[in-house]
mmCIF file of C-alpha atoms and ligand atoms in Angstrom:
data_model
loop_
_atom_site.group_PDB
_atom_site.id
_atom_site.type_symbol
_atom_site.label_atom_id
_atom_site.label_comp_id
_atom_site.label_asym_id
_atom_site.label_seq_id
_atom_site.Cartn_x
_atom_site.Cartn_y
_atom_site.Cartn_z
ATOM 1 C CA VAL K 1 152.799 74.666 94.374
ATOM 2 C CA GLU K 2 153.131 71.868 91.287
ATOM 3 C CA ASN K 3 151.079 75.097 89.417
ATOM 4 C CA ALA K 4 154.215 77.852 91.035
ATOM 5 C CA ILE K 5 156.702 75.052 90.136
ATOM 6 C CA LYS K 6 155.327 74.737 86.612
ATOM 7 C CA ALA K 7 155.727 78.092 85.426
ATOM 8 C CA ALA K 8 158.942 78.196 86.450
ATOM 9 C CA LEU K 9 160.507 75.278 83.606
ATOM 10 C CA ILE K 10 157.763 77.320 81.802
ATOM 11 C CA THR K 11 159.513 80.839 82.003
ATOM 12 C CA TYR K 12 163.207 79.427 82.302
ATOM 13 C CA GLN K 13 162.725 77.616 79.130
ATOM 14 C CA TYR K 14 161.195 80.564 77.233
ATOM 15 C CA ARG K 15 164.054 82.547 78.731
ATOM 16 C CA SER K 16 166.882 80.156 77.379
ATOM 17 C CA ARG K 17 164.430 79.841 74.127
ATOM 18 C CA ASN K 18 165.004 84.339 74.342
ATOM 19 C CA GLY K 19 160.920 84.127 73.868
ATOM 20 C CA SER K 20 161.224 81.329 70.438
ATOM 21 C CA GLU K 21 158.768 78.796 69.536
ATOM 22 C CA PRO K 22 160.016 75.321 70.650
ATOM 23 C CA SER K 23 160.953 73.425 68.311
ATOM 24 C CA SER K 24 159.982 70.496 66.195
ATOM 25 C CA GLU K 25 161.783 68.193 67.247
ATOM 26 C CA SER K 26 161.188 68.841 70.824
ATOM 27 C CA ILE K 27 157.607 69.456 70.142
ATOM 28 C CA THR K 28 157.676 65.315 69.091
ATOM 29 C CA SER K 29 160.044 64.174 72.021
ATOM 30 C CA CYS K 30 157.760 65.657 74.711
ATOM 31 C CA MET K 31 154.841 63.309 73.644
ATOM 32 C CA GLU K 32 157.435 60.481 74.504
ATOM 33 C CA ASN K 33 158.805 61.839 77.478
ATOM 34 C CA GLN K 34 161.448 62.944 75.967
ATOM 35 C CA ALA K 35 163.979 65.471 75.497
ATOM 36 C CA PRO K 36 164.600 68.422 74.351
ATOM 37 C CA GLY K 37 160.919 68.824 74.430
ATOM 38 C CA SER K 38 160.844 67.249 78.208
ATOM 39 C CA PRO K 39 164.043 68.602 79.119
ATOM 40 C CA ASN K 40 165.849 68.003 81.803
ATOM 41 C CA LEU K 41 165.748 70.200 83.944
ATOM 42 C CA SER K 42 165.683 70.189 88.418
ATOM 43 C CA VAL K 43 164.507 71.838 91.691
ATOM 44 C CA ILE K 44 166.339 72.578 94.339
ATOM 45 C CA SER K 45 164.938 72.620 96.995
ATOM 46 C CA PHE K 46 166.037 72.564 100.788
ATOM 47 C CA TYR K 47 166.320 69.803 103.523
ATOM 48 C CA GLY K 48 163.397 69.734 105.837
ATOM 49 C CA GLY K 49 161.362 72.033 103.969
ATOM 50 C CA PHE K 50 158.028 71.094 103.152
ATOM 51 C CA HIS K 51 155.684 71.683 99.752
ATOM 52 C CA GLY K 52 153.210 69.507 99.071
ATOM 53 C CA ARG K 53 152.038 66.273 98.271
ATOM 54 C CA THR K 54 151.246 65.874 94.804
ATOM 55 C CA LEU K 55 154.139 64.478 92.362
ATOM 56 C CA GLY K 56 155.922 67.787 91.715
ATOM 57 C CA SER K 57 156.331 69.432 94.213
ATOM 58 C CA LEU K 58 156.859 65.988 96.623
ATOM 59 C CA SER K 59 160.220 65.307 94.650
ATOM 60 C CA CYS K 60 161.037 69.234 96.605
ATOM 61 C CA THR K 61 159.612 68.081 100.191
ATOM 62 C CA ARG K 62 161.875 66.203 102.373
ATOM 63 C CA THR K 63 160.756 66.373 106.112
ATOM 64 C CA LYS K 64 159.708 62.767 106.239
ATOM 65 C CA SER K 65 159.425 59.667 104.490
ATOM 66 C CA ILE K 66 155.774 58.684 105.093
ATOM 67 C CA HIS K 67 155.000 61.104 102.176
ATOM 68 C CA LYS K 68 157.149 60.044 100.057
ATOM 69 C CA ILE K 69 157.527 56.411 100.623
ATOM 70 C CA ASP K 70 156.245 53.364 97.560
ATOM 71 C CA ILE K 71 156.197 56.508 94.958
ATOM 72 C CA PRO K 72 159.252 57.627 92.015
ATOM 73 C CA ALA K 73 160.721 61.213 92.522
ATOM 74 C CA PHE K 74 162.338 63.182 89.715
ATOM 75 C CA ASP K 75 166.098 63.011 90.110
ATOM 76 C CA PHE K 76 165.504 66.700 91.936
ATOM 77 C CA PRO K 77 169.039 68.698 94.076
ATOM 78 C CA ALA K 78 168.291 68.919 98.644
ATOM 79 C CA THR K 79 171.193 71.001 99.747
ATOM 80 C CA PRO K 80 171.331 72.136 104.019
ATOM 81 C CA PHE K 81 168.858 74.363 105.745
ATOM 82 C CA PRO K 82 170.753 76.423 108.503
ATOM 83 C CA LYS K 83 170.230 74.742 112.029
ATOM 84 C CA LEU K 84 170.226 77.652 113.723
ATOM 85 C CA LYS K 85 170.921 78.367 117.915
ATOM 86 C CA TYR K 86 167.814 80.371 120.114
ATOM 87 C CA PRO K 87 167.513 82.915 120.579
ATOM 88 C CA LEU K 88 168.531 84.090 116.875
ATOM 89 C CA ALA K 89 169.752 87.463 119.635
ATOM 90 C CA GLY K 90 172.462 86.174 121.018
ATOM 91 C CA ASN K 91 174.191 83.857 119.203
ATOM 92 C CA GLU K 92 174.597 86.207 115.944
ATOM 93 C CA LYS K 93 178.647 84.805 114.813
ATOM 94 C CA GLU K 94 177.502 81.136 114.917
ATOM 95 C CA ASN K 95 174.463 81.329 112.895
ATOM 96 C CA ARG K 96 176.221 83.232 111.057
ATOM 97 C CA GLN K 97 178.364 80.764 109.573
ATOM 98 C CA GLU K 98 175.805 78.194 110.003
ATOM 99 C CA GLU K 99 174.231 80.365 106.961
ATOM 100 C CA ASP K 100 177.265 80.702 105.686
ATOM 101 C CA ARG K 101 178.299 77.184 105.550
ATOM 102 C CA CYS K 102 174.983 76.839 104.041
ATOM 103 C CA LEU K 103 174.630 79.118 101.004
ATOM 104 C CA THR K 104 178.004 77.535 99.935
ATOM 105 C CA ALA K 105 176.442 74.411 100.202
ATOM 106 C CA LEU K 106 173.727 75.987 97.493
ATOM 107 C CA GLU K 107 175.858 77.971 95.676
ATOM 108 C CA ALA K 108 178.242 74.285 95.276
ATOM 109 C CA THR K 109 175.673 72.228 94.899
ATOM 110 C CA ILE K 110 174.138 74.474 91.659
ATOM 111 C CA GLU K 111 177.589 74.057 89.938
ATOM 112 C CA THR K 112 177.777 70.357 90.274
ATOM 113 C CA TRP K 113 173.768 70.186 88.647
ATOM 114 C CA LYS K 114 175.148 72.025 85.652
ATOM 115 C CA THR K 115 175.990 69.345 83.887
ATOM 116 C CA LYS K 116 174.046 66.800 85.569
ATOM 117 C CA SER K 117 170.125 68.244 85.344
ATOM 118 C CA PRO K 118 170.701 72.514 86.027
ATOM 119 C CA VAL K 119 169.073 73.724 88.797
ATOM 120 C CA ALA K 120 166.061 75.860 86.985
ATOM 121 C CA ALA K 121 164.111 76.543 89.847
ATOM 122 C CA LEU K 122 164.515 76.854 93.770
ATOM 123 C CA LEU K 123 161.579 75.861 95.961
ATOM 124 C CA VAL K 124 162.080 77.522 99.432
ATOM 125 C CA GLU K 125 159.696 78.410 102.881
ATOM 126 C CA PRO K 126 160.157 81.753 104.310
ATOM 127 C CA ILE K 127 159.781 79.069 107.876
ATOM 128 C CA GLN K 128 160.089 75.663 107.591
ATOM 129 C CA GLY K 129 156.286 74.261 108.888
ATOM 130 C CA GLU K 130 156.858 70.923 109.604
ATOM 131 C CA GLY K 131 160.191 69.977 109.539
ATOM 132 C CA GLY K 132 160.911 71.708 112.242
ATOM 133 C CA ASP K 133 160.111 75.617 112.185
ATOM 134 C CA ASN K 134 163.424 76.190 110.952
ATOM 135 C CA HIS K 135 163.874 80.228 111.136
ATOM 136 C CA ALA K 136 166.867 81.252 109.189
ATOM 137 C CA SER K 137 168.247 85.160 109.498
ATOM 138 C CA ALA K 138 167.136 88.138 106.191
ATOM 139 C CA TYR K 139 170.410 87.997 105.457
ATOM 140 C CA PHE K 140 170.737 84.329 103.987
ATOM 141 C CA PHE K 141 166.983 84.701 101.787
ATOM 142 C CA GLN K 142 169.027 87.725 100.863
ATOM 143 C CA GLN K 143 172.014 86.056 99.637
ATOM 144 C CA VAL K 144 169.182 83.408 98.215
ATOM 145 C CA ARG K 145 168.019 85.743 96.392
ATOM 146 C CA GLU K 146 171.568 86.238 95.100
ATOM 147 C CA ILE K 147 172.585 83.015 94.034
ATOM 148 C CA SER K 148 168.879 81.729 92.228
ATOM 149 C CA GLU K 149 169.261 85.279 90.355
ATOM 150 C CA LYS K 150 173.723 85.181 90.007
ATOM 151 C CA HIS K 151 172.850 81.637 88.394
ATOM 152 C CA GLY K 152 169.257 82.811 86.507
ATOM 153 C CA ILE K 153 167.888 80.260 88.722
ATOM 154 C CA LEU K 154 163.836 80.904 89.992
ATOM 155 C CA MET K 155 162.707 81.678 92.899
ATOM 156 C CA ILE K 156 160.107 79.950 94.541
ATOM 157 C CA VAL K 157 158.998 81.195 98.408
ATOM 158 C CA ASP K 158 156.106 79.034 99.566
ATOM 159 C CA GLU K 159 154.440 80.604 102.285
ATOM 160 C CA VAL K 160 151.311 78.286 101.967
ATOM 161 C CA GLN K 161 152.377 78.220 106.468
ATOM 162 C CA THR K 162 153.668 81.267 107.167
ATOM 163 C CA GLY K 163 150.967 83.626 104.403
ATOM 164 C CA GLY K 164 147.884 85.009 105.144
ATOM 165 C CA GLY K 165 148.449 87.156 108.932
ATOM 166 C CA ASN K 166 149.818 85.111 110.949
ATOM 167 C CA CYS K 167 153.478 85.815 110.397
ATOM 168 C CA GLY K 168 152.474 89.639 111.619
ATOM 169 C CA ARG K 169 152.237 90.197 108.560
ATOM 170 C CA TYR K 170 150.337 89.018 105.113
ATOM 171 C CA TRP K 171 153.951 87.472 103.271
ATOM 172 C CA GLU K 172 156.683 86.702 105.783
ATOM 173 C CA HIS K 173 159.378 87.592 102.811
ATOM 174 C CA GLU K 174 158.507 91.399 102.980
ATOM 175 C CA SER K 175 160.549 90.569 106.635
ATOM 176 C CA TRP K 176 163.933 90.585 103.977
ATOM 177 C CA ASN K 177 163.969 93.493 102.074
ATOM 178 C CA LEU K 178 165.307 91.364 99.649
ATOM 179 C CA LYS K 179 166.666 94.007 96.180
ATOM 180 C CA SER K 180 164.164 92.215 93.263
ATOM 181 C CA PRO K 181 161.582 90.187 94.630
ATOM 182 C CA PRO K 182 161.415 86.178 94.181
ATOM 183 C CA ASP K 183 159.686 85.517 90.888
ATOM 184 C CA PHE K 184 156.970 82.967 92.291
ATOM 185 C CA VAL K 185 155.639 83.118 96.226
ATOM 186 C CA THR K 186 152.989 80.177 96.978
ATOM 187 C CA PHE K 187 149.627 80.612 99.437
ATOM 188 C CA SER K 188 146.766 78.501 100.801
ATOM 189 C CA LYS K 189 145.516 77.832 103.857
ATOM 190 C CA LYS K 190 144.920 80.963 106.042
ATOM 191 C CA MET K 191 144.210 82.635 102.449
ATOM 192 C CA LEU K 192 141.059 79.921 101.898
ATOM 193 C CA THR K 193 141.653 78.440 97.898
ATOM 194 C CA GLY K 194 146.148 78.101 97.019
ATOM 195 C CA GLY K 195 147.541 79.359 94.783
ATOM 196 C CA TYR K 196 150.124 82.018 93.479
ATOM 197 C CA PHE K 197 151.354 84.590 91.984
ATOM 198 C CA SER K 198 154.393 85.574 90.088
ATOM 199 C CA ALA K 199 156.458 88.395 88.485
ATOM 200 C CA PRO K 200 155.932 90.579 85.975
ATOM 201 C CA GLY K 201 156.707 87.663 82.791
ATOM 202 C CA HIS K 202 156.143 84.980 85.148
ATOM 203 C CA GLY K 203 152.970 84.232 83.229
ATOM 204 C CA PRO K 204 152.680 81.034 81.807
ATOM 205 C CA LYS K 205 153.219 81.779 77.257
ATOM 206 C CA LYS K 206 150.070 79.861 76.431
ATOM 207 C CA GLY K 207 146.358 78.905 77.420
ATOM 208 C CA TYR K 208 146.258 75.176 78.740
ATOM 209 C CA GLN K 209 149.822 75.332 79.949
ATOM 210 C CA ILE K 210 149.114 76.000 82.944
ATOM 211 C CA PHE K 211 145.398 75.243 83.502
ATOM 212 C CA ASN K 212 142.502 72.640 85.276
ATOM 213 C CA THR K 213 139.384 72.231 85.930
ATOM 214 C CA TRP K 214 138.292 74.209 88.826
ATOM 215 C CA MET K 215 141.279 77.009 88.188
ATOM 216 C CA GLY K 216 141.694 77.535 92.397
ATOM 217 C CA ASP K 217 138.133 77.428 93.507
ATOM 218 C CA PRO K 218 137.159 81.257 92.239
ATOM 219 C CA HIS K 219 134.314 81.127 94.048
ATOM 220 C CA LYS K 220 137.448 81.207 97.642
ATOM 221 C CA LEU K 221 137.845 84.329 96.170
ATOM 222 C CA VAL K 222 134.551 85.919 97.239
ATOM 223 C CA GLN K 223 135.446 84.384 100.546
ATOM 224 C CA LEU K 224 138.947 85.899 100.850
ATOM 225 C CA GLU K 225 137.663 89.244 100.176
ATOM 226 C CA ALA K 226 135.606 89.190 103.362
ATOM 227 C CA VAL K 227 137.880 87.235 104.951
ATOM 228 C CA HIS K 228 140.828 90.286 104.305
ATOM 229 C CA GLU K 229 138.134 92.789 104.964
ATOM 230 C CA VAL K 230 137.579 91.027 108.882
ATOM 231 C CA ILE K 231 141.411 91.577 109.064
ATOM 232 C CA ARG K 232 141.797 94.833 107.420
ATOM 233 C CA LYS K 233 138.870 96.195 109.903
ATOM 234 C CA GLU K 234 139.386 94.116 113.003
ATOM 235 C CA ASN K 235 142.709 95.742 112.882
ATOM 236 C CA LEU K 236 143.822 91.576 113.512
ATOM 237 C CA LEU K 237 147.576 91.651 112.231
ATOM 238 C CA GLU K 238 147.884 93.905 114.941
ATOM 239 C CA ARG K 239 146.428 91.247 117.958
ATOM 240 C CA VAL K 240 148.542 88.210 116.077
ATOM 241 C CA ALA K 241 151.461 90.350 117.094
ATOM 242 C CA GLU K 242 150.219 91.738 120.120
ATOM 243 C CA THR K 243 148.868 87.627 121.233
ATOM 244 C CA GLY K 244 151.841 86.555 119.949
ATOM 245 C CA ASP K 245 154.238 88.600 122.049
ATOM 246 C CA TYR K 246 151.534 87.085 125.041
ATOM 247 C CA ILE K 247 152.638 82.962 123.840
ATOM 248 C CA HIS K 248 156.083 84.301 123.620
ATOM 249 C CA GLN K 249 156.807 86.022 127.016
ATOM 250 C CA GLY K 250 154.407 83.098 128.497
ATOM 251 C CA LEU K 251 156.118 80.354 126.680
ATOM 252 C CA LEU K 252 160.483 82.079 127.953
ATOM 253 C CA GLY K 253 158.107 82.028 132.150
ATOM 254 C CA LEU K 254 157.613 78.062 130.992
ATOM 255 C CA GLU K 255 160.736 77.125 129.986
ATOM 256 C CA GLN K 256 162.485 78.760 133.107
ATOM 257 C CA LYS K 257 159.952 76.871 134.915
ATOM 258 C CA PHE K 258 160.449 73.513 133.456
ATOM 259 C CA PRO K 259 164.570 74.175 131.638
ATOM 260 C CA LYS K 260 164.761 69.934 131.567
ATOM 261 C CA MET K 261 161.066 70.137 129.107
ATOM 262 C CA MET K 262 161.241 72.502 126.989
ATOM 263 C CA ARG K 263 164.083 75.042 124.862
ATOM 264 C CA ASN K 264 164.400 77.133 122.753
ATOM 265 C CA SER K 265 160.790 79.299 122.272
ATOM 266 C CA ARG K 266 161.199 81.347 118.718
ATOM 267 C CA GLY K 267 158.224 82.235 116.023
ATOM 268 C CA LYS K 268 157.272 85.861 114.044
ATOM 269 C CA GLY K 269 153.398 87.021 115.232
ATOM 270 C CA THR K 270 151.502 83.852 116.560
ATOM 271 C CA PHE K 271 153.278 81.124 115.064
ATOM 272 C CA ARG K 272 154.991 79.542 117.013
ATOM 273 C CA ALA K 273 156.866 77.189 117.837
ATOM 274 C CA PHE K 274 159.922 75.456 121.466
ATOM 275 C CA ASP K 275 161.032 71.987 121.543
ATOM 276 C CA THR K 276 160.826 69.003 123.545
ATOM 277 C CA SER K 277 162.954 67.869 125.070
ATOM 278 C CA ASP K 278 163.141 63.983 123.080
ATOM 279 C CA PRO K 279 161.355 62.890 120.370
ATOM 280 C CA ARG K 280 159.313 60.505 123.247
ATOM 281 C CA HIS K 281 158.211 64.327 124.958
ATOM 282 C CA GLN K 282 156.995 65.595 121.929
ATOM 283 C CA VAL K 283 154.617 62.639 121.290
ATOM 284 C CA ILE K 284 153.132 62.697 124.502
ATOM 285 C CA LEU K 285 152.843 66.202 125.538
ATOM 286 C CA ILE K 286 151.033 66.250 122.434
ATOM 287 C CA GLU K 287 148.630 63.731 123.261
ATOM 288 C CA LYS K 288 148.840 65.023 126.786
ATOM 289 C CA LEU K 289 147.439 68.946 125.310
ATOM 290 C CA ARG K 290 145.452 67.302 123.471
ATOM 291 C CA SER K 291 143.494 65.435 126.114
ATOM 292 C CA LYS K 292 143.220 69.169 127.838
ATOM 293 C CA GLY K 293 140.750 70.374 124.431
ATOM 294 C CA ILE K 294 144.036 72.022 122.925
ATOM 295 C CA LEU K 295 144.277 71.239 118.989
ATOM 296 C CA ILE K 296 147.442 71.112 118.305
ATOM 297 C CA ALA K 297 150.487 69.711 116.434
ATOM 298 C CA GLY K 298 154.651 68.627 115.481
ATOM 299 C CA SER K 299 157.129 69.998 113.388
ATOM 300 C CA GLY K 300 159.882 68.084 113.260
ATOM 301 C CA THR K 301 161.282 65.114 115.780
ATOM 302 C CA LEU K 302 161.005 67.499 118.726
ATOM 303 C CA THR K 303 159.418 70.327 118.209
ATOM 304 C CA ILE K 304 155.643 71.662 119.243
ATOM 305 C CA ARG K 305 154.297 74.415 116.573
ATOM 306 C CA ILE K 306 151.643 76.550 117.564
ATOM 307 C CA ARG K 307 149.082 77.937 114.676
ATOM 308 C CA PRO K 308 146.555 79.620 116.110
ATOM 309 C CA THR K 309 143.397 81.098 114.134
ATOM 310 C CA LEU K 310 143.878 85.121 113.477
ATOM 311 C CA THR K 311 140.948 86.185 115.503
ATOM 312 C CA LEU K 312 143.465 84.958 118.933
ATOM 313 C CA THR K 313 143.346 86.625 122.015
ATOM 314 C CA THR K 314 146.049 87.094 124.984
ATOM 315 C CA GLN K 315 143.056 85.110 126.751
ATOM 316 C CA HIS K 316 142.605 82.705 124.670
ATOM 317 C CA ALA K 317 146.489 82.547 124.687
ATOM 318 C CA LYS K 318 146.531 82.028 128.615
ATOM 319 C CA ILE K 319 143.635 79.101 128.467
ATOM 320 C CA PHE K 320 146.567 77.577 125.594
ATOM 321 C CA LEU K 321 149.473 78.188 128.677
ATOM 322 C CA ASP K 322 148.031 77.238 131.809
ATOM 323 C CA ALA K 323 146.931 74.077 130.204
ATOM 324 C CA LEU K 324 150.629 73.408 128.955
ATOM 325 C CA GLU K 325 151.900 74.320 132.457
ATOM 326 C CA ILE K 326 150.292 71.935 133.626
ATOM 327 C CA CYS K 327 149.985 69.117 131.103
ATOM 328 C CA LEU K 328 154.776 69.607 131.667
ATOM 329 C CA PHE K 329 154.129 69.632 135.805
ATOM 330 C CA GLU K 330 152.262 66.459 135.197
ATOM 331 C CA MET K 331 155.512 65.315 132.935
ATOM 332 C CA SER K 332 158.193 66.164 135.061
ATOM 333 C CA SER K 333 156.715 64.840 138.526
HETATM 334 C C1 LIG C 401 154.898 74.809 103.554
HETATM 335 C C2 LIG C 401 153.678 74.450 102.551
HETATM 336 N N1 LIG C 401 154.636 73.628 101.086
HETATM 337 C C3 LIG C 401 152.495 73.019 100.467
HETATM 338 C C4 LIG C 401 152.166 72.802 100.978
HETATM 339 C C5 LIG C 401 150.708 72.024 100.415
HETATM 340 O O1 LIG C 401 150.440 70.292 100.371
HETATM 341 P P1 LIG C 401 149.457 70.260 100.113
HETATM 342 O O2 LIG C 401 149.750 70.281 98.394
HETATM 343 O O3 LIG C 401 150.492 68.231 99.640
HETATM 344 O O4 LIG C 401 148.464 70.012 100.273
HETATM 345 C C6 LIG C 401 151.945 72.186 103.381
HETATM 346 C C7 LIG C 401 150.584 72.059 103.156
HETATM 347 O O5 LIG C 401 150.839 71.196 104.398
HETATM 348 C C8 LIG C 401 153.061 74.069 103.181
HETATM 349 O O6 LIG C 401 152.543 73.066 104.910
#
């Protein structure tokens, strides 16, 4: 994410100079961290978004204070991400209004910051994976893309959590049917190493502009190739869809049995979640599930997130659902 932000800023400046070399004033002023060499530009992200803990990405992270406290931040804008009603099917009208509200806020913020610190890049997760498993529709992301293009802002889709297969496809942004692909896509987790890929022409313009000691640990690519081979040979993306559906049906059944304890089951593939009734219950349920051998975590203040391996089968999912049922029963009695 850190390098994708840098590449976006480099591309933005390259474009604004029409491809010419930086001025000599820029070359000297950047050594004093001053404009024009260190330009007054910003990166916009969404409230509830998580983009990492390194210095630049941390300024775009808007989940929990524990990640940010005591660390100086860039003065970057944030804007609301839709808070949709679940199930998505059946709440389309209200959800569209909520998405339009957020789109209006996004464009207003971009306008306001034009005089303060123009927005050069926009960072967004396909599903807010630590901020509460918040979803948005393809329509929302299509509009975000249009707004980014209209204002010459580079769009970075953060697929660190959603990429690599657990949503049932390699890249979740492919489900949006964008007219033009995002400028940058970041990945890690299921992809073994951390990195980004970019649209043609968005690479660094000179050697060492995007560089570090290990350069993403290239040997991980050899491992990733083997992982990819297993995903392909064993049809793991199909398995993800089947197991994900099984988990979803199981969660819906438990919602009916324990309506006071859980609601809003949602997700794609095996990237699943549900809400507990209050933050205390979230903590207790995670502890109880872990004590029964289920490795699970929270998302936001109410949500339980499910992020299994791609090899999970329906038999494994049944073990999880049975354990969850026992925990909910113990908590409600
Ligand atoms: C959506 C998302 N982006 C980026 C990151 C990377 O964070 P970091 O660079 O701190 O490991 C994570 C890690 O959990 C993530 O979930």
